[in-house]
Coordinates of C-alpha atoms and ligand atoms in Angstrom, one line a residue:
M545 CA 117.4 129.1 51.2
P546 CA 115.7 127.4 54.1
I547 CA 116.3 123.6 54.6
I548 CA 113.6 121.0 54.9
V549 CA 114.3 117.5 56.2
Q550 CA 111.9 114.8 54.9
K551 CA 111.9 111.2 56.1
Y552 CA 110.3 108.4 54.2
G553 CA 109.5 105.1 56.0
G554 CA 109.8 101.6 54.7
S555 CA 106.3 101.4 53.4
S556 CA 106.8 104.7 51.4
V557 CA 109.6 103.1 49.5
A558 CA 108.3 99.6 49.4
D559 CA 108.8 99.1 45.7
T560 CA 110.5 100.9 42.8
E561 CA 107.1 102.5 41.8
K562 CA 106.8 104.0 45.3
I563 CA 110.4 105.1 45.2
K564 CA 109.7 107.0 42.0
N565 CA 106.7 108.6 43.7
V566 CA 108.9 109.7 46.6
A567 CA 111.3 111.2 44.1
K568 CA 108.5 113.3 42.7
R569 CA 107.4 114.6 46.1
V570 CA 111.0 115.5 47.0
V571 CA 111.5 117.4 43.7
K572 CA 108.1 119.1 44.2
T573 CA 109.2 120.5 47.6
K574 CA 112.6 121.5 46.2
E575 CA 110.7 123.5 43.5
K576 CA 109.0 125.5 46.3
G577 CA 112.4 126.9 47.1
Y578 CA 113.9 124.7 49.7
Q579 CA 117.3 122.9 50.1
M580 CA 116.3 119.2 50.6
V581 CA 117.8 116.7 53.0
V582 CA 116.0 113.4 52.7
V583 CA 116.2 110.5 55.2
V584 CA 115.1 107.1 54.0
S585 CA 114.3 103.8 55.8
A586 CA 115.0 100.3 54.4
I587 CA 112.6 99.1 51.8
G588 CA 109.4 97.5 53.2
D589 CA 110.2 94.7 55.6
T590 CA 113.8 94.5 54.7
T591 CA 115.1 95.0 58.4
D592 CA 112.8 92.2 59.6
H593 CA 114.1 89.8 56.9
L594 CA 117.7 90.6 57.8
L595 CA 117.0 90.0 61.4
K596 CA 115.3 86.7 60.6
M597 CA 118.4 85.6 58.7
A598 CA 120.6 86.5 61.6
Y599 CA 118.6 84.5 64.1
E600 CA 118.5 81.5 61.7
I601 CA 122.3 81.6 61.9
S602 CA 122.6 82.1 65.7
P603 CA 120.2 82.4 68.6
S604 CA 122.2 85.4 69.9
P605 CA 123.9 87.1 67.0
P606 CA 126.9 89.2 68.0
E607 CA 125.6 92.8 68.2
R608 CA 128.3 94.4 66.2
E609 CA 127.7 92.1 63.3
L610 CA 123.9 92.5 63.6
D611 CA 124.4 96.4 63.1
M612 CA 126.7 95.7 60.1
L613 CA 124.0 93.6 58.6
L614 CA 121.0 95.8 59.4
A615 CA 122.6 99.0 58.1
T616 CA 122.8 97.4 54.6
G617 CA 118.9 97.8 54.3
E618 CA 119.1 101.6 54.1
Q619 CA 122.0 101.7 51.7
V620 CA 119.7 100.0 49.2
S621 CA 116.9 102.5 49.4
I622 CA 119.1 105.7 49.5
S623 CA 120.9 104.7 46.3
L624 CA 117.7 103.8 44.4
L625 CA 116.0 107.1 45.5
S626 CA 119.1 109.1 44.4
M627 CA 118.9 107.4 41.0
A628 CA 115.1 108.1 40.8
I629 CA 115.7 111.8 41.6
Q630 CA 118.5 112.1 39.1
S631 CA 116.4 110.6 36.4
L632 CA 113.9 113.4 36.9
G633 CA 116.8 115.7 36.0
Y634 CA 117.8 116.9 39.5
G635 CA 121.2 116.6 41.2
A636 CA 121.2 114.2 44.1
I637 CA 123.7 112.3 46.2
S638 CA 123.2 109.4 48.6
L639 CA 125.3 109.2 51.8
T640 CA 125.5 106.5 54.6
G641 CA 125.5 107.5 58.2
P642 CA 129.3 107.0 58.4
Q643 CA 129.9 109.1 55.2
V644 CA 127.9 112.0 56.8
G645 CA 129.6 111.5 60.1
I646 CA 126.6 110.6 62.3
L647 CA 128.7 109.8 65.4
T648 CA 127.1 107.6 68.0
D649 CA 128.2 105.7 71.2
A650 CA 129.1 102.1 70.9
S651 CA 125.9 100.5 72.2
Y652 CA 125.1 98.4 69.2
T653 CA 121.5 98.0 68.1
R654 CA 120.4 100.9 70.3
A655 CA 123.1 103.5 69.8
K656 CA 122.7 107.1 70.7
I657 CA 123.7 110.0 68.5
I658 CA 126.5 112.0 70.0
D659 CA 127.2 114.4 67.2
I660 CA 126.5 115.0 63.5
K661 CA 129.1 116.5 61.2
S662 CA 127.3 118.9 58.9
S663 CA 130.2 119.9 56.5
R664 CA 129.5 117.2 53.7
I665 CA 125.9 117.8 53.8
L666 CA 126.3 121.6 53.5
E667 CA 128.8 121.2 50.7
E668 CA 126.5 119.1 48.7
L669 CA 123.5 121.4 49.3
K670 CA 125.6 124.3 48.1
K671 CA 126.3 122.4 44.8
G672 CA 122.5 122.3 44.5
N673 CA 122.2 118.6 45.2
I674 CA 119.3 116.9 47.1
V675 CA 121.1 115.0 49.9
I676 CA 119.8 111.6 50.7
I677 CA 120.9 110.1 53.9
A678 CA 120.6 106.5 55.3
G679 CA 118.4 106.6 58.3
F680 CA 118.8 104.4 61.4
Q681 CA 122.7 104.2 61.2
G682 CA 125.7 105.9 62.5
V683 CA 129.4 105.2 63.3
T684 CA 131.5 105.1 66.5
V685 CA 134.7 107.0 67.0
D686 CA 136.4 103.6 66.2
N687 CA 134.7 103.6 62.8
D688 CA 132.3 100.7 63.6
I689 CA 128.8 100.9 62.2
T690 CA 126.0 101.2 64.6
T691 CA 122.1 101.3 64.5
L692 CA 119.8 103.4 66.6
G693 CA 117.1 100.9 67.4
R694 CA 114.0 99.9 65.5
G695 CA 112.3 102.9 63.9
G696 CA 115.5 104.8 64.3
S697 CA 115.3 106.6 61.0
D698 CA 112.8 109.1 62.7
T699 CA 115.6 110.0 65.1
T700 CA 118.1 110.3 62.3
A701 CA 115.8 112.8 60.6
V702 CA 114.9 114.9 63.6
A703 CA 118.6 115.0 64.7
L704 CA 119.6 116.2 61.2
A705 CA 116.8 118.8 61.3
A706 CA 118.1 120.1 64.6
K707 CA 121.7 120.1 63.5
L708 CA 120.9 121.9 60.2
G709 CA 118.4 124.3 61.7
A710 CA 115.7 123.0 59.3
E711 CA 112.4 124.9 59.1
V712 CA 110.5 121.6 59.7
C713 CA 111.1 117.8 59.8
E714 CA 108.5 116.0 57.7
I715 CA 108.0 112.4 58.6
Y716 CA 106.3 110.6 55.7
T717 CA 104.5 107.3 56.5
D718 CA 101.6 105.1 55.4
V719 CA 99.0 106.9 57.7
E720 CA 97.8 110.4 57.5
G721 CA 99.2 111.5 60.9
V722 CA 98.5 111.1 64.6
F723 CA 94.9 110.1 65.3
T724 CA 92.8 110.1 68.5
A725 CA 93.0 106.3 68.4
D726 CA 94.2 103.7 65.9
P727 CA 91.7 104.0 63.0
R728 CA 91.9 100.3 62.3
I729 CA 90.3 99.8 65.8
V730 CA 88.3 102.9 66.1
P731 CA 86.8 103.7 62.7
N732 CA 85.7 107.2 63.7
A733 CA 89.0 108.2 65.1
R734 CA 90.0 111.8 64.2
L735 CA 93.2 113.1 62.7
L736 CA 94.8 115.6 65.2
P737 CA 96.0 118.8 63.4
A738 CA 98.6 119.4 66.2
I739 CA 99.8 117.8 69.3
S740 CA 102.4 118.9 71.9
Y741 CA 105.7 117.2 72.3
D742 CA 104.8 116.0 75.9
E743 CA 101.5 114.5 74.7
M744 CA 103.3 112.8 71.7
L745 CA 105.9 111.4 74.0
E746 CA 103.2 109.9 76.2
M747 CA 101.4 108.6 73.1
A748 CA 104.6 107.0 71.8
A749 CA 105.5 105.6 75.2
T750 CA 102.2 104.0 75.6
G751 CA 102.0 102.3 72.2
A752 CA 101.3 104.8 69.5
K753 CA 103.6 103.4 66.6
V754 CA 103.7 106.5 64.5
L755 CA 107.0 108.0 65.7
Q756 CA 110.0 106.5 67.5
L757 CA 110.0 107.8 71.1
R758 CA 113.6 109.0 70.9
S759 CA 112.8 111.2 67.9
V760 CA 110.2 113.0 69.8
E761 CA 112.5 113.5 72.8
Y762 CA 115.0 114.9 70.4
G763 CA 112.5 117.2 68.8
K764 CA 111.4 118.5 72.2
N765 CA 114.9 119.1 73.4
Y766 CA 116.0 121.0 70.3
G767 CA 112.6 122.6 69.5
V768 CA 112.3 120.8 66.0
K769 CA 108.9 121.1 64.5
I770 CA 107.9 117.6 63.3
R771 CA 105.1 117.1 60.8
V772 CA 103.8 113.5 60.4
R773 CA 102.0 113.0 57.2
S774 CA 101.2 110.5 54.5
S775 CA 103.3 109.9 51.4
F776 CA 100.3 108.8 49.5
T777 CA 97.9 111.8 50.1
E778 CA 98.1 115.6 50.2
S779 CA 96.8 115.8 53.7
E780 CA 98.7 118.2 56.1
G781 CA 99.0 115.5 58.7
T782 CA 99.8 116.3 62.3
L783 CA 102.3 119.0 63.6
V784 CA 104.2 118.1 66.8
M785 CA 105.1 121.3 68.5
E786 CA 105.5 123.3 71.7
E787 CA 102.2 123.3 73.7
S788 CA 102.5 127.1 74.2
E789 CA 102.4 127.6 70.4
M790 CA 99.3 125.5 69.8
M791 CA 96.3 127.4 68.7
E792 CA 93.7 124.8 69.9
K793 CA 94.2 122.8 73.0
P794 CA 92.0 119.8 73.4
V795 CA 91.7 118.4 76.9
I796 CA 92.3 114.9 75.7
S797 CA 94.4 114.0 72.6
G798 CA 94.0 110.3 72.3
V799 CA 93.7 106.7 73.4
T800 CA 96.6 104.3 72.9
F801 CA 97.2 100.6 73.6
D802 CA 100.0 98.2 74.1
V803 CA 99.7 94.5 74.0
G804 CA 103.5 94.0 74.2
E805 CA 103.7 93.7 78.0
A806 CA 103.3 90.9 80.5
K807 CA 102.3 91.2 84.3
I808 CA 104.3 89.5 87.0
T809 CA 102.9 89.2 90.6
I810 CA 105.0 88.2 93.5
R811 CA 102.7 86.8 96.3
D812 CA 103.2 87.2 100.0
V813 CA 106.4 89.2 100.1
P814 CA 107.5 90.1 103.7
D815 CA 106.5 93.8 104.1
R816 CA 109.7 95.4 105.3
P817 CA 112.1 98.1 104.1
G818 CA 114.4 97.2 101.3
I819 CA 112.2 94.6 99.6
A820 CA 111.2 96.7 96.6
A821 CA 114.7 97.9 96.3
K822 CA 115.8 94.2 96.1
V823 CA 113.3 93.1 93.6
F824 CA 113.8 96.0 91.1
R825 CA 117.6 96.1 91.6
S826 CA 117.8 92.5 90.4
L827 CA 115.7 93.3 87.4
A828 CA 117.7 96.4 86.6
D829 CA 121.0 94.5 86.9
A830 CA 119.6 92.1 84.3
N831 CA 118.9 95.0 82.1
I832 CA 115.2 94.5 82.3
N833 CA 113.0 97.6 81.9
V834 CA 110.0 97.8 84.3
D835 CA 106.9 99.8 83.3
M836 CA 104.1 99.8 85.8
I837 CA 104.5 98.8 89.4
I838 CA 101.9 98.2 92.1
Q839 CA 102.4 97.3 95.7
N840 CA 99.3 96.4 97.7
I841 CA 98.8 97.4 101.4
S842 CA 100.0 94.6 103.5
E843 CA 98.0 92.2 105.5
K844 CA 99.7 90.4 108.4
G845 CA 103.1 91.7 107.4
L846 CA 102.9 90.2 103.9
T847 CA 102.2 92.0 100.6
D848 CA 101.9 91.4 96.9
I849 CA 104.0 93.3 94.3
S850 CA 102.9 93.4 90.7
F851 CA 104.8 94.9 87.7
T852 CA 104.8 94.8 84.0
V853 CA 107.8 94.2 81.6
S854 CA 107.9 93.8 77.8
K855 CA 107.0 90.3 76.6
G856 CA 110.4 90.0 75.0
D857 CA 112.0 90.2 78.5
L858 CA 109.6 87.8 80.1
K859 CA 111.8 84.8 80.0
K860 CA 114.7 86.6 81.6
T861 CA 112.3 88.2 84.1
K862 CA 111.0 84.8 85.3
E863 CA 114.5 83.7 85.9
V864 CA 115.4 86.6 87.9
I865 CA 112.2 86.6 89.9
E866 CA 112.4 82.9 90.7
Q867 CA 115.7 83.6 92.5
V868 CA 114.4 86.8 94.2
V869 CA 111.3 84.8 95.5
N870 CA 113.7 82.3 97.0
E871 CA 115.9 84.9 98.6
L872 CA 113.2 87.0 100.1
G873 CA 111.1 84.1 101.3
A874 CA 108.1 85.2 99.3
R875 CA 105.4 82.6 98.7
T876 CA 105.4 82.3 94.8
F877 CA 105.0 84.4 91.7
E878 CA 102.7 84.4 88.7
A879 CA 103.2 85.7 85.1
D880 CA 100.3 86.7 82.9
E881 CA 100.9 87.4 79.2
N882 CA 97.3 87.9 78.5
I883 CA 97.2 91.6 79.2
A884 CA 96.8 94.9 77.4
K885 CA 97.5 98.4 78.6
V886 CA 95.1 101.2 77.4
S887 CA 96.1 104.7 78.0
L888 CA 94.4 108.1 77.8
V889 CA 96.7 111.0 77.0
G890 CA 95.9 114.7 77.2
A891 CA 97.7 117.8 78.6
G892 CA 94.3 119.1 79.7
M893 CA 93.8 116.6 82.5
K894 CA 96.2 118.6 84.6
T895 CA 93.5 121.2 85.1
H896 CA 90.4 119.3 84.2
P897 CA 89.1 117.2 87.1
G898 CA 87.2 113.9 86.5
V899 CA 89.1 112.6 83.7
A900 CA 90.2 109.5 85.5
A901 CA 86.8 108.9 86.9
D902 CA 85.3 109.1 83.4
M903 CA 87.9 106.7 81.9
F904 CA 87.2 104.1 84.7
A905 CA 83.5 104.6 84.2
A906 CA 83.8 103.9 80.5
L907 CA 85.5 100.5 81.4
A908 CA 83.0 99.7 84.1
E909 CA 80.0 100.3 81.8
K910 CA 81.5 97.6 79.6
K911 CA 82.2 95.4 82.6
I912 CA 85.9 95.4 81.9
N913 CA 87.9 94.8 84.9
I914 CA 91.0 97.0 85.7
E915 CA 93.9 95.1 86.9
M916 CA 96.5 97.9 87.4
I917 CA 96.4 101.7 87.1
S918 CA 99.2 104.1 86.7
T919 CA 99.2 107.9 86.0
S920 CA 101.4 110.8 85.1
S921 CA 100.2 114.4 85.0
I922 CA 99.0 114.0 81.5
K923 CA 98.3 110.2 81.1
I924 CA 96.3 107.5 82.8
S925 CA 96.9 103.9 82.0
C926 CA 95.0 100.8 82.8
V927 CA 95.9 97.1 82.5
I928 CA 93.0 94.9 81.4
K929 CA 92.6 91.5 79.8
A930 CA 94.0 91.4 76.3
E931 CA 90.9 90.1 74.7
R932 CA 88.9 93.2 75.8
V933 CA 91.2 95.7 74.4
N934 CA 89.5 96.8 71.2
E935 CA 86.2 97.3 73.1
A936 CA 88.0 99.2 75.8
I937 CA 89.6 101.7 73.3
Q938 CA 86.3 102.3 71.5
A939 CA 84.5 102.8 74.9
I940 CA 87.0 105.4 76.2
H941 CA 87.1 107.1 72.8
D942 CA 83.2 107.3 72.8
K943 CA 83.2 108.5 76.5
F944 CA 85.4 111.5 75.7
N945 CA 83.6 112.2 72.4
L946 CA 87.0 112.1 70.7
A947 CA 85.4 111.6 67.3
K948 CA 83.9 115.0 67.1
D949 CA 83.7 117.4 70.0
K950 CA 87.0 118.9 70.7
I951 CA 86.7 119.9 74.4
L952 CA 88.9 123.0 74.3
E953 CA 90.4 124.7 77.3
E954 CA 92.6 127.5 78.2
R955 CA 95.8 126.1 79.5
Ligands
LIG1575 N1 114.7 100.1 58.9 C1 114.8 100.3 60.4 C2 113.6 99.5 61.0 O1 112.8 99.0 60.3 C3 114.7 101.8 60.8 C4 113.5 102.4 60.4 O2 112.7 102.0 59.7 O3 113.3 103.6 60.9 O4 113.5 99.5 62.2
MG1576 MG1 111.2 100.1 58.9

C-alpha cells in the first residue's frame, strides 16, 4: 500500500474541535487505501508562548534548554491527535522525534536532519496503525533534543516523505495553497495550481510564509512532491514539483514581500581592494546573514556600500559596523528599519525580456522610489519604503495581470 505523509500546522490543530476534524481527514485518506504518516505542529501559538516564558526568565536562554522546552509543544498535539483517531475506531500511535530516530546535528534551535530511522515507523504501519509524529524536533547522537527552526514541522514532513518514499507530502495549513500574492493584501490574488521547486524556493526566501524554506530545498533534492492545501476546505491546493513535469508554465508566479529587513549604508568608504571583504567578513564572523548588497561607483576614491540584514540582527550589525567604520576610516553609517522588499518570482523571466522594466514601471507609475535592486535568474527584488509596500504589491500584481491572465510560455 502506498504511503502518504500529511502535515498539519498549528492553526489546523488550534483546539480540540479542530483536532477532531484533523482526525477525520486522516481517516478519510486512510480509507482511500493509503498507509498514513501524520506530522503535527504544536497547538496554535504554543511555540510563541513557550518562547515568551523562556525570555521572561533569561534574556539569552541556553539553547539546549530552549529546545528541550520548545519540543514539548508538539508532544501535546501528537498525543491528542492519536486519541482522536483512536476514538474513531482506528489504530494510531504517537511518536516523538527521538522515539522515531530523527537524527540531527547539535546546532540547537536550527538543527539539520542527518538521518531518519524508518524501522519503528514501518513496524507500526505494518500493524495497521496510523503513525503520528511530532514535527520540528529531533535528537543528536548524544541523545539531546533539538529543534529545526521555526516552521520546522514542514521539513520533518518532507524529510519523512523522502525517507519513506511517500507518494506525496501534503502540507495542511489555514490558507488554500500558494497564491500569486498574499490575498490579505491583494484581494484578487489567484491560487496557483502548481509551482516549480525553484520558484517556491525564491517565494519562500523572499517572504512567502506558506512553507519553510528548508522543506522546499529538501523536497527539491529528494524529488518529493509537496501539496500545500487547507485543512478547512476540499480545495486541491498547490502542487510543488519539478518544472519539467508542469503542464502549464506561467511566466510569472507571484509577488512576495518582506518587512523583516533593515538597510545599512556605510558612507565614504575608501575604494580599494579588500574593503568589501573586510566589511562582510566581520559580519559573517558575527554570524550575521546579509541579504542584498549594493556598492556604488566611486567618486574621488570614496564609495558607499549598502546592504540589508534581518531586523533581528540589526543591533549586532550596528555594533560590528561601528567598529568597521573606524577601522576603515569610512565617514559614517546609517541604519534604516523603515524598508520593505518586494519581489517578483517567475521561471519565465529567464526567456521573457522586459520583466524587470515592467516591474520598475509599475513602481514608477505609483511614484514609489526604488532604493535597492537585486536579481537572480528567476527573481527581481526591490527595496522601497515600508509604508508603500501594499500599494507596490498591488501595482506589480496588476501590471502583470496575475489575477487572471496566465501568460503561458514554452520553456
Ligand atoms: N511549532 C513550531 C513553530 O511554531 C514548528 C512548526 O510549527 O512547524 O515554529
Ligand atoms: Mg507553529
